[in-house]
CSV table of C-alpha atoms and ligand atoms in Angstrom, one decimal:
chain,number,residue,atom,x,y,z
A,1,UNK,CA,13.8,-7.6,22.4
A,2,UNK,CA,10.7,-5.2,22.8
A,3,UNK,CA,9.9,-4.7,19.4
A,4,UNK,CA,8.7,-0.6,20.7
A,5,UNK,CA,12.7,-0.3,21.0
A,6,UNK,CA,13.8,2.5,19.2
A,7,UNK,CA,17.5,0.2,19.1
A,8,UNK,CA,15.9,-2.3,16.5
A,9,UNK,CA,16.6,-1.1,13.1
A,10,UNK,CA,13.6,-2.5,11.8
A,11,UNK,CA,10.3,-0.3,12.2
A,12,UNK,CA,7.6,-0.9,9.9
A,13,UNK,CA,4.0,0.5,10.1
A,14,UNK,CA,0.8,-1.2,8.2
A,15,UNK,CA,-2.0,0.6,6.6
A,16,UNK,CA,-4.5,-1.2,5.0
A,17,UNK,CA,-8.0,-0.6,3.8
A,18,UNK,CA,-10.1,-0.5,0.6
A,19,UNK,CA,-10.1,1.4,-2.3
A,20,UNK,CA,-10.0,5.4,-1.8
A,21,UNK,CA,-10.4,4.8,2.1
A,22,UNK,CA,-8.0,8.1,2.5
A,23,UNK,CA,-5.3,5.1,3.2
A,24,UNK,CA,-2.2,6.7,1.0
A,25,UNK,CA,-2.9,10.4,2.0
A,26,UNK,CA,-2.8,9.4,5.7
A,27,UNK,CA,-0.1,6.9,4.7
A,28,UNK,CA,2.0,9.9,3.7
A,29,UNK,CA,1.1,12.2,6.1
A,30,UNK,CA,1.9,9.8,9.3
A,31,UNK,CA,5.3,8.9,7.6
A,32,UNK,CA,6.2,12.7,7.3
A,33,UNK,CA,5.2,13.3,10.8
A,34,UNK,CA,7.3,10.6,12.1
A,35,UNK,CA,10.0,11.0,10.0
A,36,UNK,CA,9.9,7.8,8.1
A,37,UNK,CA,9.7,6.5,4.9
A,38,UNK,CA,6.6,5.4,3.1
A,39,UNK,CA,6.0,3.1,0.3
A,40,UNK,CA,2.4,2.8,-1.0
A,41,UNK,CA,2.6,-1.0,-2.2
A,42,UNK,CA,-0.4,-0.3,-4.6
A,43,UNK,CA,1.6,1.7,-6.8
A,44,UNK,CA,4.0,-1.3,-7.6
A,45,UNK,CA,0.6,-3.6,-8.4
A,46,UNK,CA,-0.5,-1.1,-10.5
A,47,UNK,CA,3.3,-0.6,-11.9
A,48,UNK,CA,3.3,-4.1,-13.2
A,49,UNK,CA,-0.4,-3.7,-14.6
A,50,UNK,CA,0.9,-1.2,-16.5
A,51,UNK,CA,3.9,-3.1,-17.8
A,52,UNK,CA,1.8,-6.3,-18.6
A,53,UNK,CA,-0.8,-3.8,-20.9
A,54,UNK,CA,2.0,-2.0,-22.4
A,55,UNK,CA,2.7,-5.2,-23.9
A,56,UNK,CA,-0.3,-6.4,-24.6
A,57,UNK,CA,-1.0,-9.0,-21.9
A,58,UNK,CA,-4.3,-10.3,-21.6
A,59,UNK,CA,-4.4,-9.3,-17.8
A,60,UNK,CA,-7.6,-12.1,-17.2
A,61,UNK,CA,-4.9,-14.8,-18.2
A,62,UNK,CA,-2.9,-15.7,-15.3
A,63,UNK,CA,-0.2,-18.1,-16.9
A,64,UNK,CA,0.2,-15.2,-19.4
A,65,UNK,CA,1.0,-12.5,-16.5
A,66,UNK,CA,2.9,-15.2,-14.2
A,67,UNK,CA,5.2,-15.0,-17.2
A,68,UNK,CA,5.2,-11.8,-18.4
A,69,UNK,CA,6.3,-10.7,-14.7
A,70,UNK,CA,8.9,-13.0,-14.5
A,71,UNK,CA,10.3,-11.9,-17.7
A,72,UNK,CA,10.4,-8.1,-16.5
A,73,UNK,CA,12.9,-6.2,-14.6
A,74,UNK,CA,10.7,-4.9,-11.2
A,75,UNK,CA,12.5,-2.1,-9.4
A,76,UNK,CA,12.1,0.1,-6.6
A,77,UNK,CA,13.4,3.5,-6.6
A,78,UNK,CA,13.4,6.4,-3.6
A,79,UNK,CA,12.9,9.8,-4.1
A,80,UNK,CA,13.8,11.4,-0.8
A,81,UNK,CA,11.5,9.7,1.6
A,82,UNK,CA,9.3,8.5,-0.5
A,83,UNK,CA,9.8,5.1,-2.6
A,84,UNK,CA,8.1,4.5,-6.4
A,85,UNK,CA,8.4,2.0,-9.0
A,86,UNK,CA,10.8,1.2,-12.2
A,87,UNK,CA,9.7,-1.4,-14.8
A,88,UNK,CA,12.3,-2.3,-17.2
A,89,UNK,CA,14.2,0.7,-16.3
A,90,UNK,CA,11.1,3.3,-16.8
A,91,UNK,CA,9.3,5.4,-14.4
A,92,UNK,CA,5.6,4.8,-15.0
A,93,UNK,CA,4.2,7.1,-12.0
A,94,UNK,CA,2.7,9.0,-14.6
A,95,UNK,CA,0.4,6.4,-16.2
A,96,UNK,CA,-0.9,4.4,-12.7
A,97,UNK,CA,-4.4,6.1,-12.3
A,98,UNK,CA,-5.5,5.5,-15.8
A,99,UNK,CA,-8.5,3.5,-16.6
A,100,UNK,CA,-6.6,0.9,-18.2
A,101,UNK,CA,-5.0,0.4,-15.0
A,102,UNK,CA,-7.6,0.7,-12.8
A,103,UNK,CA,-9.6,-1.9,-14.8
A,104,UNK,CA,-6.8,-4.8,-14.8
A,105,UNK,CA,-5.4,-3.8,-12.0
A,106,UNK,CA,-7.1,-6.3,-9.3
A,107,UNK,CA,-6.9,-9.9,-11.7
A,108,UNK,CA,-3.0,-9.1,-12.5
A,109,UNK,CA,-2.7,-8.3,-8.1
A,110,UNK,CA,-4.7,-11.9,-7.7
A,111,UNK,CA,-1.8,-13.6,-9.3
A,112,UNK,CA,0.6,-15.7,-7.2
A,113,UNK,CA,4.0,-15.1,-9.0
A,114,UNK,CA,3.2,-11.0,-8.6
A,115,UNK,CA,2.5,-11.2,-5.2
A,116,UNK,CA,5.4,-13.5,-4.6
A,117,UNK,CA,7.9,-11.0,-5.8
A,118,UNK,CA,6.5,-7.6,-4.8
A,119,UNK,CA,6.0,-8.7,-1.3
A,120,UNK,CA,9.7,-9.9,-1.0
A,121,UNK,CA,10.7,-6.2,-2.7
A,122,UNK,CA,8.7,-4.8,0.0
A,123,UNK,CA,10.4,-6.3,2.9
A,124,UNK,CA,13.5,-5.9,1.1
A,125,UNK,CA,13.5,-2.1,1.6
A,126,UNK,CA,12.0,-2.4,4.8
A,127,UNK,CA,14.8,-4.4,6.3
A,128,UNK,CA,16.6,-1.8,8.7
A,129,UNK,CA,14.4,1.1,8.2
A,130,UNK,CA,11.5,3.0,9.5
A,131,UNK,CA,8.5,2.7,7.2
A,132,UNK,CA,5.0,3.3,6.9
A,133,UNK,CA,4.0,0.8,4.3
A,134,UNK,CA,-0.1,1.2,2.8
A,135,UNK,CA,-1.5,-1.4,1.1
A,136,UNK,CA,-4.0,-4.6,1.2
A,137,UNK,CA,-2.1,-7.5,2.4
A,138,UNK,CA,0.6,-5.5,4.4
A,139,UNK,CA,-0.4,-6.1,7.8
A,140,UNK,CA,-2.0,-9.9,7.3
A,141,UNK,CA,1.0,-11.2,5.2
A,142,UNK,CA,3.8,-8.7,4.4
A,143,UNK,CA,4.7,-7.9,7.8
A,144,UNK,CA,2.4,-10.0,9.9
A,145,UNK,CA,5.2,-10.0,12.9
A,146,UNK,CA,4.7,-6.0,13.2
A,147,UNK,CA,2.9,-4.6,16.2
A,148,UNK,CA,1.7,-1.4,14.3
A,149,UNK,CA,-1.5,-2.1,12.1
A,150,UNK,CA,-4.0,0.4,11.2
A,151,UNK,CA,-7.0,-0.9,9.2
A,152,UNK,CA,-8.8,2.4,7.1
A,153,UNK,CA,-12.2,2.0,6.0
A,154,UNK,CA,-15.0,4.2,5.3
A,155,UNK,CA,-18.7,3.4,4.0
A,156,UNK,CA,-18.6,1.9,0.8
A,157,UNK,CA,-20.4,5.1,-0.6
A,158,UNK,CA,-18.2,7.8,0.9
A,159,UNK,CA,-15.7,6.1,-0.4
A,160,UNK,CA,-17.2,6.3,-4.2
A,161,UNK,CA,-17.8,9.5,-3.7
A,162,UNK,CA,-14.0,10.4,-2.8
A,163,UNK,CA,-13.6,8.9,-6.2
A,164,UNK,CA,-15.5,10.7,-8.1
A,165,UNK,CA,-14.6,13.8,-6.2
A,166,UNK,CA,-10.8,13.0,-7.8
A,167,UNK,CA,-12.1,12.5,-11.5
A,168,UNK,CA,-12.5,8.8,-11.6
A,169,UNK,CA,-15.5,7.3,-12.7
A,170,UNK,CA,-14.2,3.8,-11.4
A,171,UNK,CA,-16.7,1.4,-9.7
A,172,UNK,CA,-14.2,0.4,-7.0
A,173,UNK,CA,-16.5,-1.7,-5.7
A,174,UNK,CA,-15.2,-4.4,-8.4
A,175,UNK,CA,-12.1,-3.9,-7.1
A,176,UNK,CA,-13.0,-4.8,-3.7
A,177,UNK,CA,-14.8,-7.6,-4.4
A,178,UNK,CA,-11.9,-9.4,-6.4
A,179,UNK,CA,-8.7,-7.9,-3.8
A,180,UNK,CA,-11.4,-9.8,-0.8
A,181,UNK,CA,-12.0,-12.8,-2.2
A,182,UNK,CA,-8.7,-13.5,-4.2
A,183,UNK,CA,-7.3,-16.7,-2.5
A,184,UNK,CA,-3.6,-15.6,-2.0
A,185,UNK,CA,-3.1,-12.4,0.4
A,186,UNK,CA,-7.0,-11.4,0.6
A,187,UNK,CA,-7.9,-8.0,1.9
A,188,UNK,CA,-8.7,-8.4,5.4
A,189,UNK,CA,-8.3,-6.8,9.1
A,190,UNK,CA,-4.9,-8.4,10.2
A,191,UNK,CA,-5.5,-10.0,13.8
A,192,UNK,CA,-4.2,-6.8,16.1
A,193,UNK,CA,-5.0,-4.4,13.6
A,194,UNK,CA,-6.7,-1.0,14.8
A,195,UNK,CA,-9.5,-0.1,13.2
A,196,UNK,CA,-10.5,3.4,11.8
A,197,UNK,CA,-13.4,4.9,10.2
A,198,UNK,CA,-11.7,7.8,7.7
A,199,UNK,CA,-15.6,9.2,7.2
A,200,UNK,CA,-15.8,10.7,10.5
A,201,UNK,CA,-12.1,12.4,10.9
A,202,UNK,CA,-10.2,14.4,8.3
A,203,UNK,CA,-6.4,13.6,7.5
A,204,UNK,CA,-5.5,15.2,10.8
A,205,UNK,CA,-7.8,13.4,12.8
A,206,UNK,CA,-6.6,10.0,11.3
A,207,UNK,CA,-2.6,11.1,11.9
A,208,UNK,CA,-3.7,12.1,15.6
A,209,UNK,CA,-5.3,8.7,16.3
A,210,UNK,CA,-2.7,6.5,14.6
A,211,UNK,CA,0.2,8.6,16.7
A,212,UNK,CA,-1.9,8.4,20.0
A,213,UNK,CA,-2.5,4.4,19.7
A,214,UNK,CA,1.2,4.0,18.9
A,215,UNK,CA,2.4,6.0,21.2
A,216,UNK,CA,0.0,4.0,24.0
A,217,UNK,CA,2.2,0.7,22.1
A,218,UNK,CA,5.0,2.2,23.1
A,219,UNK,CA,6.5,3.4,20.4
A,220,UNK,CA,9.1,5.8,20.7
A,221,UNK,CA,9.7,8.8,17.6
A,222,UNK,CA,13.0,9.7,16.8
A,223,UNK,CA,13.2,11.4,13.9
A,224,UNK,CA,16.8,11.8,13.9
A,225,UNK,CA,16.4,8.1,12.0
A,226,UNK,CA,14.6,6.9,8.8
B,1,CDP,O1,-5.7,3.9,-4.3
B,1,CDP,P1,-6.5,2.7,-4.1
B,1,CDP,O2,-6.9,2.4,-2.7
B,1,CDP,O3,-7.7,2.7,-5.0
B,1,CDP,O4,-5.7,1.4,-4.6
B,1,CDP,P2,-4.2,1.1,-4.6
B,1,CDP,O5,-3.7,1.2,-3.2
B,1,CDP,O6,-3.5,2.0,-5.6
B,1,CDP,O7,-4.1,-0.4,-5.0
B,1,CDP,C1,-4.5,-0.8,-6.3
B,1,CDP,C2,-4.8,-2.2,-6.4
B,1,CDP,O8,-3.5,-2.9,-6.1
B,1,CDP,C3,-5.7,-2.8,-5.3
B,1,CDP,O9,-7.1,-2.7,-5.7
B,1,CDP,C4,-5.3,-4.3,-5.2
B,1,CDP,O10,-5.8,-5.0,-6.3
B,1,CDP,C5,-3.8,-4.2,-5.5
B,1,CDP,N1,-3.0,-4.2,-4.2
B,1,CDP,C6,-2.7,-5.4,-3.7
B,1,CDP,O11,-3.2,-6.4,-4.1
B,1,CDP,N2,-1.9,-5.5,-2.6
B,1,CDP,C7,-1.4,-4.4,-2.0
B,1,CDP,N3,-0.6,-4.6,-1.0
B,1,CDP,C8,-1.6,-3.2,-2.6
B,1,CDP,C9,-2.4,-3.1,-3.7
């Protein structure tokens, strides 16, 4: 079947990209335009982070997170169109952009058993939906068997800058540095992925060129259907 069929239940779109390369805001915005869903996959990572240092977890010890994740309840909640995380039944939204969380973050995302059992959650609520789903891995191992793969990147120091510009005094450079060369589920450009620079186009620039390349794929918007 021509996986551009509106028929086939199944429709997911992958955004990846670096740290604070506009990925979730376009993420959001091309999910509203189309009518789909969207799950930014970086708020789970950082969910578990959170649930690993509210219990003290030494996040730099693998064994000790591969454990502590298996002991914990991982859920995956919707809001309207928009999915969020649940560890052992609490809503942590509040607590993900904290330095705490931005620091551990990457080393508890490096381990295995995590990645094992957030990208099985992912697909999960994918299966028989349309979703635009952001992350680092989404379009390489998630989903590799979609067509639709957008890869966001701006210049490392634009992309610093966006940081700071929201508050955070994060070096995300660290964090690219340990998400690129982690040996399960690197950040990479998935083969077929399209390419775009985020520096030279604001949000709506970004939307236009995602909807015009899948568009040119084929796909078909019906936003009768989520
Ligand atoms: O917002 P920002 O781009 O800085 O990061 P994020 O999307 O919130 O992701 C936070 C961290 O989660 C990343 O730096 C990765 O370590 C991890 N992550 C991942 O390993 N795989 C994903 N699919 C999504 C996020």
């Amino acid at each position: 079947m021509n996986k551009a069929d509106t028929s086939s239940s199944t429709v997911v779109i992958a955004i990846d990209g670096p740290a604070a390369s506009g990925k979730s805001t376009v993420a959001r915005a091309l999910a509203a335009h189309l009518g789909y869903r969207f799950l930014n996959s970086g708020d789970l990572y950082r969910a578990i982070t959170w649930g690993c240092l509210s219990h003290g977890v030494d996040c730099r010890d693998t064994g000790a997170v591969a454990m502590a994740v298996g002991n914990s309840h991982v859920e995956v909640g919707c809001d309207g169109t928009e999915y969020y995380p649940i560890v052992d039944g609490t809503d942590p939204r509040v607590h993900l952009r904290h330095a705490a969380v931005n620091a551990n973050v990457s080393p508890v995302s490096a381990v295995p058993a995590v990645r094992y059992i957030l990208s099985a959650a992912i697909r999960a609520h994918a299966q028989g939906r349309r979703t635009v789903v952001e992350g680092r891995d989404i379009g390489s191992a998630v989903f590799p068997e979609t067509p639709y793969k957008f890869y966001i990147d701006a210049p490392a120091q634009v992309r610093q800058r966006r940081r700071r510009n929201q508050g955070q005094t994060e070096e995300i450079a660290k964090r690219d540095l340990i998400d690129s060369t982690r040996s399960t589920d690197p950040l990479t450009i998935a083969p077929g992925a399209t390419v775009i620079d985020s520096s030279t186009l604001d949000v709506e620039g970004v939307v236009a060129a995602m909807v015009e390349k899948l568009r040119a794929q084929g796909l078909v918007f019906d936003r009768t259907r989520r």
